[in-house]
Amino acid sequence: MITKKLFFMAGLAVFLSSSKQYEAMTSVIDRGVRRSAEQAMFMAKAMEFDNDSLPRSYTEQRGLIKSDSHWWCSGFFPGELWYLYEATGNPKLKSYAEIYTQRVADQQYTTDNHDVGFILMCSFGNAYRLTQSPSYIPILLNGAQALSTRFKPVVGLIRSWDTKTDKWRYPVIIDNMMNLELLEWAAHHSDSIKFAKIASSHARLTMKNHFRCDFSSYHVVSYAPETGAVEKKNTHQGYAHESAWARGQAWGLYGYTMMYRETGDTAYLNHAKGIARFIMSHPNMPKDRVPYWDFNAPDIPHAKRDASAAAIMASAFIELSSLTKGTPDFSKQCLNIAEAQLRTLTSDEYLAKKGTNGGFILKHSVGNLPKGTEVDVPLTYADYYYVEALVRYKTQVLGKCSRK
Ligand code: GLY
């Protein structure tokens, strides 16, 4: 009798210790949304009267680190608030989303960098998607116009940076694929055909010049401004010119999935699939599916992980899974990796406890490791794409309608 009881107790202990692994995805998503909404509310309140500021990062020593609207990440927090309003229906989150969105409005006229796409689509793009308010349309169209001034027809690509001219004459970074979503939006909301043409030219040349045979990508490709000839294939934030910087692979995956969604062009779909396979089958991808900051970091398995890359990938994989239902095995593989990433990001290792982490949702992202800046810290883009992934999972996988 005693032996039977002991066996039962031991079995129960094993079951309980492993049951976390089997938490249903609905519960993972609900927990993630709940904590994210608590953190976003905490942060929104903390900066409510700080009129020109947006969150950037946080450290124990420095506390909350803020930015102005010109910083490339300024649109992520407003966008996070919009997604959380969508997921919860909480009107307070909507009113904060409106307040923080207005803080980036001046970026509609920015022509000195390519990040206007990130800034405006995450903030005003989500505002328009959820409210359909016509007041947001001119701001997004102005932004697309500002972005298109950075396109030089002879090169056929949008120039990313005007800085670092000692190294690169016409630098284009893989991240720039993300900015094309603003041009696609403008193409659908105006009579101008130029926005779609610029986006397509940029996406096609990036496909040709940024990618290696295995579908990994360079971070920076620099061109001759007079002819459009490729001059250099380099890195800026990765480990080495020939390495695969994790966030760069995530931007590529997301960018080509988005371009297929927007245009229906199967060249983009096939490219996104190639990138997906590179990521999914990489021998250095950890079991918990949160990548090291660079797939070729020399100190793997001791290298830093990058939660931001995992969050961007999870969101892109969910969308790619939805868009490839016709190939069920591939679609399922995409969903499996996204689920693994969301489970890990929603664990205590990555998800901040309520009221900690300066109001950021996730811990352990890497901004620019070679430069030693923003290493192993919370970052707004990790939070934005994590929340986007949670909402996408809810709507695209679980089929639940949003609560807004
Ligand atoms: N777009 C800049 C970065 O990913 O760090």
Short mmCIF file of C-alpha atoms and ligand atoms in Angstrom, two decimals:
data_model
loop_
_atom_site.label_atom_id
_atom_site.label_comp_id
_atom_site.label_asym_id
_atom_site.label_seq_id
_atom_site.Cartn_x
_atom_site.Cartn_y
_atom_site.Cartn_z
CA MET A 1 0.00 0.00 0.00
CA ILE A 2 2.75 2.42 1.03
CA THR A 3 4.74 1.51 -2.09
CA LYS A 4 1.69 2.21 -4.30
CA LYS A 5 1.21 5.58 -2.62
CA LEU A 6 4.89 6.43 -3.12
CA PHE A 7 4.68 5.54 -6.81
CA PHE A 8 1.60 7.72 -7.19
CA MET A 9 3.27 10.68 -5.44
CA ALA A 10 6.42 10.33 -7.55
CA GLY A 11 4.34 10.17 -10.74
CA LEU A 12 2.40 13.24 -9.71
CA ALA A 13 5.62 15.16 -9.00
CA VAL A 14 7.02 14.29 -12.43
CA PHE A 15 3.74 15.30 -14.07
CA LEU A 16 3.61 18.62 -12.22
CA SER A 17 7.23 19.49 -12.91
CA SER A 18 6.79 18.86 -16.62
CA SER A 19 3.24 20.24 -16.95
CA LYS A 20 4.52 23.82 -17.60
CA GLN A 21 5.83 22.47 -20.89
CA TYR A 22 2.32 21.45 -21.86
CA GLU A 23 0.53 24.65 -20.93
CA ALA A 24 -2.07 25.16 -23.63
CA MET A 25 -1.19 27.89 -26.14
CA THR A 26 -4.45 29.73 -25.29
CA SER A 27 -3.22 30.03 -21.73
CA VAL A 28 0.28 31.14 -22.85
CA ILE A 29 -1.28 33.83 -25.06
CA ASP A 30 -3.69 35.04 -22.38
CA ARG A 31 -0.90 35.24 -19.80
CA GLY A 32 1.29 37.14 -22.26
CA VAL A 33 -1.46 39.61 -23.16
CA ARG A 34 -2.40 40.19 -19.53
CA ARG A 35 1.18 40.90 -18.42
CA SER A 36 1.86 43.03 -21.50
CA ALA A 37 -1.21 45.18 -20.82
CA GLU A 38 -0.16 45.66 -17.18
CA GLN A 39 3.35 46.67 -18.20
CA ALA A 40 2.18 48.99 -21.00
CA MET A 41 -0.24 50.74 -18.65
CA PHE A 42 2.52 51.16 -16.07
CA MET A 43 4.87 52.68 -18.66
CA ALA A 44 2.21 54.88 -20.27
CA LYS A 45 1.32 56.36 -16.86
CA ALA A 46 4.98 56.91 -15.99
CA MET A 47 5.57 59.03 -19.13
CA GLU A 48 2.12 60.58 -19.48
CA PHE A 49 3.18 64.17 -18.79
CA ASP A 50 6.57 63.92 -20.42
CA ASN A 51 5.18 65.38 -23.63
CA ASP A 52 7.98 64.90 -26.14
CA SER A 53 9.35 61.57 -24.91
CA LEU A 54 9.00 57.96 -25.86
CA PRO A 55 10.51 54.92 -24.14
CA ARG A 56 13.74 53.44 -25.49
CA SER A 57 15.26 51.07 -22.91
CA TYR A 58 15.86 50.51 -19.21
CA THR A 59 18.71 49.52 -16.93
CA GLU A 60 18.86 49.18 -13.14
CA GLN A 61 21.59 51.84 -13.04
CA ARG A 62 20.04 54.41 -15.39
CA GLY A 63 16.35 53.68 -14.93
CA LEU A 64 14.03 54.43 -17.86
CA ILE A 65 15.92 55.60 -20.96
CA LYS A 66 13.84 57.83 -23.24
CA SER A 67 14.09 59.14 -26.78
CA ASP A 68 12.58 61.87 -28.90
CA SER A 69 10.41 61.07 -31.92
CA HIS A 70 13.33 61.12 -34.36
CA TRP A 71 14.86 57.93 -32.88
CA TRP A 72 14.04 54.97 -35.16
CA CYS A 73 12.17 53.18 -32.37
CA SER A 74 9.75 55.98 -31.46
CA GLY A 75 6.70 54.35 -33.09
CA PHE A 76 6.95 51.00 -31.31
CA PHE A 77 5.43 51.96 -27.96
CA PRO A 78 2.39 53.69 -29.53
CA GLY A 79 1.97 50.58 -31.73
CA GLU A 80 2.23 48.26 -28.71
CA LEU A 81 -0.58 50.25 -27.05
CA TRP A 82 -2.77 49.92 -30.16
CA TYR A 83 -2.25 46.15 -30.27
CA LEU A 84 -3.04 45.82 -26.58
CA TYR A 85 -6.18 47.89 -27.03
CA GLU A 86 -7.09 45.50 -29.86
CA ALA A 87 -6.46 42.47 -27.63
CA THR A 88 -8.23 43.75 -24.50
CA GLY A 89 -10.75 46.38 -25.61
CA ASN A 90 -9.59 48.53 -22.68
CA PRO A 91 -10.50 52.18 -23.51
CA LYS A 92 -7.70 53.51 -21.29
CA LEU A 93 -5.18 51.73 -23.54
CA LYS A 94 -6.84 53.36 -26.55
CA SER A 95 -6.58 56.80 -25.05
CA TYR A 96 -2.89 56.24 -24.23
CA ALA A 97 -2.35 54.88 -27.77
CA GLU A 98 -3.78 58.12 -29.19
CA ILE A 99 -1.61 60.29 -26.93
CA TYR A 100 1.63 58.46 -27.72
CA THR A 101 0.83 58.23 -31.44
CA GLN A 102 0.54 62.01 -31.68
CA ARG A 103 4.04 62.31 -30.20
CA VAL A 104 5.56 60.94 -33.43
CA ALA A 105 3.43 62.96 -35.88
CA ASP A 106 6.32 65.30 -36.79
CA GLN A 107 8.17 62.36 -38.34
CA GLN A 108 5.84 62.45 -41.38
CA TYR A 109 8.23 65.00 -42.91
CA THR A 110 11.50 63.25 -42.05
CA THR A 111 13.70 62.66 -45.08
CA ASP A 112 17.12 62.14 -43.49
CA ASN A 113 16.75 58.39 -42.82
CA HIS A 114 14.67 55.38 -43.86
CA ASP A 115 13.12 54.63 -40.48
CA VAL A 116 10.04 56.73 -41.13
CA GLY A 117 8.39 53.47 -42.26
CA PHE A 118 8.93 51.78 -38.89
CA ILE A 119 7.94 54.91 -37.01
CA LEU A 120 4.70 55.70 -38.83
CA MET A 121 3.35 52.24 -39.68
CA CYS A 122 3.63 50.97 -36.10
CA SER A 123 1.94 54.08 -34.68
CA PHE A 124 -0.35 55.72 -37.25
CA GLY A 125 -0.64 52.57 -39.36
CA ASN A 126 -2.13 50.62 -36.45
CA ALA A 127 -4.22 53.64 -35.43
CA TYR A 128 -5.77 53.70 -38.90
CA ARG A 129 -6.16 49.91 -39.09
CA LEU A 130 -8.15 49.85 -35.86
CA THR A 131 -10.15 53.08 -36.09
CA GLN A 132 -10.39 53.77 -39.84
CA SER A 133 -10.23 57.47 -38.90
CA PRO A 134 -9.53 59.51 -42.07
CA SER A 135 -7.48 61.98 -40.01
CA TYR A 136 -4.58 59.49 -40.07
CA ILE A 137 -4.45 59.15 -43.86
CA PRO A 138 -2.57 62.36 -44.78
CA ILE A 139 0.06 61.68 -42.12
CA LEU A 140 0.80 58.23 -43.54
CA LEU A 141 0.82 59.54 -47.11
CA ASN A 142 3.19 62.37 -46.16
CA GLY A 143 5.45 59.80 -44.53
CA ALA A 144 5.45 57.62 -47.65
CA GLN A 145 6.27 60.68 -49.74
CA ALA A 146 9.14 61.57 -47.37
CA LEU A 147 10.47 57.99 -47.55
CA SER A 148 10.27 57.92 -51.34
CA THR A 149 12.64 60.91 -51.58
CA ARG A 150 15.36 58.51 -50.47
CA PHE A 151 14.93 56.36 -53.59
CA LYS A 152 17.43 57.00 -56.37
CA PRO A 153 16.18 55.51 -59.68
CA VAL A 154 19.66 54.72 -61.00
CA VAL A 155 20.35 52.61 -57.92
CA GLY A 156 16.81 51.27 -57.63
CA LEU A 157 16.86 51.17 -53.83
CA ILE A 158 15.99 53.39 -50.88
CA ARG A 159 19.11 54.66 -49.16
CA SER A 160 19.19 53.69 -45.47
CA TRP A 161 21.71 56.00 -43.83
CA ASP A 162 23.25 59.37 -44.68
CA THR A 163 25.84 58.84 -41.93
CA LYS A 164 28.97 56.60 -41.93
CA THR A 165 30.01 58.09 -45.28
CA ASP A 166 33.65 57.17 -44.63
CA LYS A 167 32.66 53.50 -45.06
CA TRP A 168 29.69 53.41 -47.42
CA ARG A 169 28.60 55.67 -50.28
CA TYR A 170 25.02 54.39 -50.62
CA PRO A 171 24.28 51.97 -47.76
CA VAL A 172 21.16 49.81 -47.81
CA ILE A 173 20.50 47.62 -44.78
CA ILE A 174 18.32 44.51 -44.64
CA ASP A 175 16.18 46.24 -41.98
CA ASN A 176 14.96 48.55 -44.74
CA MET A 177 12.65 45.82 -46.04
CA MET A 178 10.38 46.69 -43.11
CA ASN A 179 9.87 50.25 -44.33
CA LEU A 180 8.29 49.02 -47.54
CA GLU A 181 5.05 48.34 -45.67
CA LEU A 182 4.42 52.10 -45.50
CA LEU A 183 4.88 52.35 -49.28
CA GLU A 184 2.51 49.43 -49.84
CA TRP A 185 -0.03 51.11 -47.59
CA ALA A 186 0.32 54.35 -49.56
CA ALA A 187 -0.05 52.44 -52.83
CA HIS A 188 -3.40 51.09 -51.63
CA HIS A 189 -4.59 54.48 -50.32
CA SER A 190 -3.60 56.85 -53.14
CA ASP A 191 -3.71 57.07 -56.91
CA SER A 192 0.06 57.24 -57.21
CA ILE A 193 1.71 54.20 -58.76
CA LYS A 194 5.17 55.32 -57.67
CA PHE A 195 4.95 53.90 -54.14
CA ALA A 196 4.36 50.32 -55.32
CA LYS A 197 7.05 50.66 -57.99
CA ILE A 198 9.65 51.83 -55.47
CA ALA A 199 8.75 49.04 -53.05
CA SER A 200 8.98 46.40 -55.75
CA SER A 201 12.30 47.68 -57.11
CA HIS A 202 13.78 47.78 -53.60
CA ALA A 203 12.51 44.32 -52.65
CA ARG A 204 13.75 42.71 -55.88
CA LEU A 205 17.23 44.21 -55.75
CA THR A 206 17.53 43.34 -52.06
CA MET A 207 16.60 39.76 -52.93
CA LYS A 208 19.34 39.74 -55.56
CA ASN A 209 22.15 41.47 -53.67
CA HIS A 210 21.62 40.97 -49.95
CA PHE A 211 21.19 37.20 -49.87
CA ARG A 212 23.63 34.31 -49.97
CA CYS A 213 22.88 30.92 -51.55
CA ASP A 214 21.63 29.54 -48.22
CA PHE A 215 19.14 32.45 -47.86
CA SER A 216 21.06 34.11 -45.03
CA SER A 217 21.60 37.81 -45.56
CA TYR A 218 24.25 40.47 -45.29
CA HIS A 219 23.43 43.39 -43.04
CA VAL A 220 24.72 46.26 -45.22
CA VAL A 221 25.09 46.33 -49.00
CA SER A 222 26.60 49.54 -50.30
CA TYR A 223 26.15 50.74 -53.89
CA ALA A 224 27.80 53.21 -56.23
CA PRO A 225 25.38 56.15 -56.28
CA GLU A 226 26.26 57.00 -59.90
CA THR A 227 25.60 53.53 -61.37
CA GLY A 228 23.95 51.29 -58.79
CA ALA A 229 26.84 48.80 -58.88
CA VAL A 230 27.39 46.83 -55.66
CA GLU A 231 30.51 48.12 -53.91
CA LYS A 232 30.53 46.33 -50.55
CA LYS A 233 28.74 43.59 -48.63
CA ASN A 234 29.35 44.18 -44.94
CA THR A 235 27.96 44.05 -41.45
CA HIS A 236 27.40 46.84 -38.96
CA GLN A 237 25.67 45.17 -36.02
CA GLY A 238 26.58 41.54 -36.70
CA TYR A 239 29.62 39.52 -35.66
CA ALA A 240 31.34 39.52 -39.08
CA HIS A 241 30.70 40.49 -42.68
CA GLU A 242 30.01 36.84 -43.56
CA SER A 243 27.98 35.99 -40.46
CA ALA A 244 24.19 35.86 -40.08
CA TRP A 245 23.16 38.60 -37.65
CA ALA A 246 20.00 37.22 -36.00
CA ARG A 247 17.83 40.34 -36.15
CA GLY A 248 18.81 40.87 -39.77
CA GLN A 249 17.49 37.38 -40.61
CA ALA A 250 14.30 38.26 -38.73
CA TRP A 251 13.83 41.52 -40.70
CA GLY A 252 14.27 39.61 -43.95
CA LEU A 253 11.76 36.91 -42.97
CA TYR A 254 9.20 39.48 -41.88
CA GLY A 255 9.86 41.79 -44.85
CA TYR A 256 9.36 39.20 -47.59
CA THR A 257 6.34 37.66 -45.85
CA MET A 258 4.81 41.14 -45.66
CA MET A 259 5.61 41.82 -49.34
CA TYR A 260 3.86 38.60 -50.36
CA ARG A 261 0.83 39.52 -48.23
CA GLU A 262 0.69 42.97 -49.85
CA THR A 263 1.32 42.03 -53.48
CA GLY A 264 0.53 38.32 -53.91
CA ASP A 265 3.81 37.97 -55.83
CA THR A 266 5.03 34.39 -55.32
CA ALA A 267 8.69 35.40 -55.80
CA TYR A 268 8.44 37.03 -52.37
CA LEU A 269 6.71 33.98 -50.90
CA ASN A 270 9.42 31.64 -52.17
CA HIS A 271 12.06 33.96 -50.79
CA ALA A 272 10.37 34.11 -47.37
CA LYS A 273 10.20 30.30 -47.37
CA GLY A 274 13.93 30.10 -48.08
CA ILE A 275 14.72 32.43 -45.19
CA ALA A 276 12.33 30.49 -42.94
CA ARG A 277 14.11 27.22 -43.73
CA PHE A 278 17.50 28.80 -43.03
CA ILE A 279 16.31 29.91 -39.59
CA MET A 280 14.36 26.75 -38.69
CA SER A 281 17.10 24.33 -39.63
CA HIS A 282 20.13 26.27 -38.39
CA PRO A 283 22.31 24.05 -36.17
CA ASN A 284 22.98 27.00 -33.85
CA MET A 285 19.31 27.69 -33.20
CA PRO A 286 18.79 26.79 -29.52
CA LYS A 287 16.12 24.27 -28.49
CA ASP A 288 13.98 26.99 -26.93
CA ARG A 289 14.09 28.85 -30.27
CA VAL A 290 15.32 32.22 -28.99
CA PRO A 291 18.35 32.82 -31.22
CA TYR A 292 21.79 33.93 -30.20
CA TRP A 293 22.35 37.56 -31.26
CA ASP A 294 24.28 36.26 -34.28
CA PHE A 295 23.93 32.73 -35.67
CA ASN A 296 27.74 32.65 -36.00
CA ALA A 297 28.67 34.31 -32.69
CA PRO A 298 32.04 32.83 -31.69
CA ASP A 299 31.12 32.10 -28.07
CA ILE A 300 28.03 29.97 -28.72
CA PRO A 301 26.60 28.42 -26.47
CA HIS A 302 27.62 31.22 -24.10
CA ALA A 303 26.69 34.04 -26.49
CA LYS A 304 23.89 36.46 -25.59
CA ARG A 305 20.41 35.63 -26.77
CA ASP A 306 18.31 38.24 -28.56
CA ALA A 307 14.65 38.31 -27.50
CA SER A 308 13.93 40.98 -30.13
CA ALA A 309 14.97 38.65 -32.96
CA ALA A 310 12.79 35.88 -31.51
CA ALA A 311 9.77 38.19 -31.22
CA ILE A 312 10.10 39.48 -34.80
CA MET A 313 10.53 35.92 -36.08
CA ALA A 314 7.54 34.63 -34.09
CA SER A 315 5.28 37.30 -35.55
CA ALA A 316 6.54 36.65 -39.09
CA PHE A 317 6.30 32.85 -38.72
CA ILE A 318 2.66 33.11 -37.63
CA GLU A 319 1.84 35.20 -40.69
CA LEU A 320 3.83 32.92 -42.99
CA SER A 321 2.04 29.91 -41.52
CA SER A 322 -1.34 31.55 -42.26
CA LEU A 323 -0.27 32.38 -45.82
CA THR A 324 0.92 28.84 -46.59
CA LYS A 325 -2.09 26.78 -45.53
CA GLY A 326 -1.93 25.18 -49.00
CA THR A 327 1.33 23.46 -47.99
CA PRO A 328 0.26 22.07 -44.59
CA ASP A 329 3.62 20.58 -43.57
CA PHE A 330 5.49 23.83 -44.11
CA SER A 331 2.70 25.86 -42.53
CA LYS A 332 2.82 23.62 -39.44
CA GLN A 333 6.60 23.91 -39.17
CA CYS A 334 6.27 27.70 -39.14
CA LEU A 335 3.61 27.53 -36.47
CA ASN A 336 5.65 25.10 -34.35
CA ILE A 337 8.66 27.39 -34.19
CA ALA A 338 6.48 30.45 -33.48
CA GLU A 339 4.78 28.57 -30.64
CA ALA A 340 8.13 27.53 -29.18
CA GLN A 341 9.35 31.13 -29.36
CA LEU A 342 6.20 32.48 -27.72
CA ARG A 343 6.37 29.86 -24.95
CA THR A 344 9.97 30.79 -24.17
CA LEU A 345 9.36 34.53 -24.32
CA THR A 346 6.35 34.10 -22.02
CA SER A 347 8.45 32.25 -19.41
CA ASP A 348 9.99 33.87 -16.32
CA GLU A 349 13.34 33.92 -18.10
CA TYR A 350 12.15 36.57 -20.58
CA LEU A 351 8.79 37.97 -19.41
CA ALA A 352 9.19 40.75 -16.85
CA LYS A 353 7.31 40.55 -13.56
CA LYS A 354 4.52 43.09 -13.13
CA GLY A 355 5.83 46.56 -12.30
CA THR A 356 9.50 45.70 -12.98
CA ASN A 357 11.81 46.24 -15.98
CA GLY A 358 10.75 49.91 -16.25
CA GLY A 359 7.42 48.82 -17.73
CA PHE A 360 9.06 46.95 -20.62
CA ILE A 361 7.55 43.55 -21.30
CA LEU A 362 10.56 41.46 -22.29
CA LYS A 363 14.08 41.16 -20.92
CA HIS A 364 17.28 40.13 -22.74
CA SER A 365 17.48 41.85 -26.12
CA VAL A 366 20.61 42.91 -27.95
CA GLY A 367 20.79 46.24 -29.79
CA ASN A 368 24.32 46.64 -31.08
CA LEU A 369 26.75 44.18 -29.55
CA PRO A 370 29.91 45.08 -31.53
CA LYS A 371 29.49 48.68 -30.37
CA GLY A 372 28.64 47.57 -26.83
CA THR A 373 25.35 49.47 -26.76
CA GLU A 374 22.01 48.10 -25.56
CA VAL A 375 23.30 44.62 -24.77
CA ASP A 376 21.03 42.32 -22.72
CA VAL A 377 18.40 44.99 -22.07
CA PRO A 378 14.71 45.53 -22.75
CA LEU A 379 13.94 47.22 -26.08
CA THR A 380 10.70 48.63 -27.48
CA TYR A 381 10.85 46.65 -30.70
CA ALA A 382 11.11 43.34 -28.84
CA ASP A 383 7.93 44.31 -26.96
CA TYR A 384 6.12 45.53 -30.08
CA TYR A 385 6.69 42.38 -32.14
CA TYR A 386 6.01 40.12 -29.14
CA VAL A 387 2.62 41.77 -28.64
CA GLU A 388 1.96 41.68 -32.38
CA ALA A 389 2.76 37.95 -32.36
CA LEU A 390 0.36 37.36 -29.43
CA VAL A 391 -2.43 39.22 -31.24
CA ARG A 392 -1.70 37.45 -34.53
CA TYR A 393 -1.78 34.10 -32.76
CA LYS A 394 -5.12 34.99 -31.19
CA THR A 395 -6.73 36.16 -34.41
CA GLN A 396 -5.03 34.03 -37.08
CA VAL A 397 -4.49 30.75 -35.22
CA LEU A 398 -7.14 30.62 -32.50
CA GLY A 399 -9.61 32.48 -34.73
CA LYS A 400 -10.68 34.78 -31.90
CA CYS A 401 -11.88 38.22 -32.92
CA SER A 402 -10.22 41.24 -31.45
CA ARG A 403 -11.95 42.98 -28.54
CA LYS A 404 -11.60 46.59 -29.70
N1 GLY B 1 16.96 48.69 -37.43
C1 GLY B 1 18.01 48.71 -36.50
C2 GLY B 1 18.18 47.45 -35.76
O1 GLY B 1 17.56 46.45 -36.03
O2 GLY B 1 18.97 47.47 -34.83
#
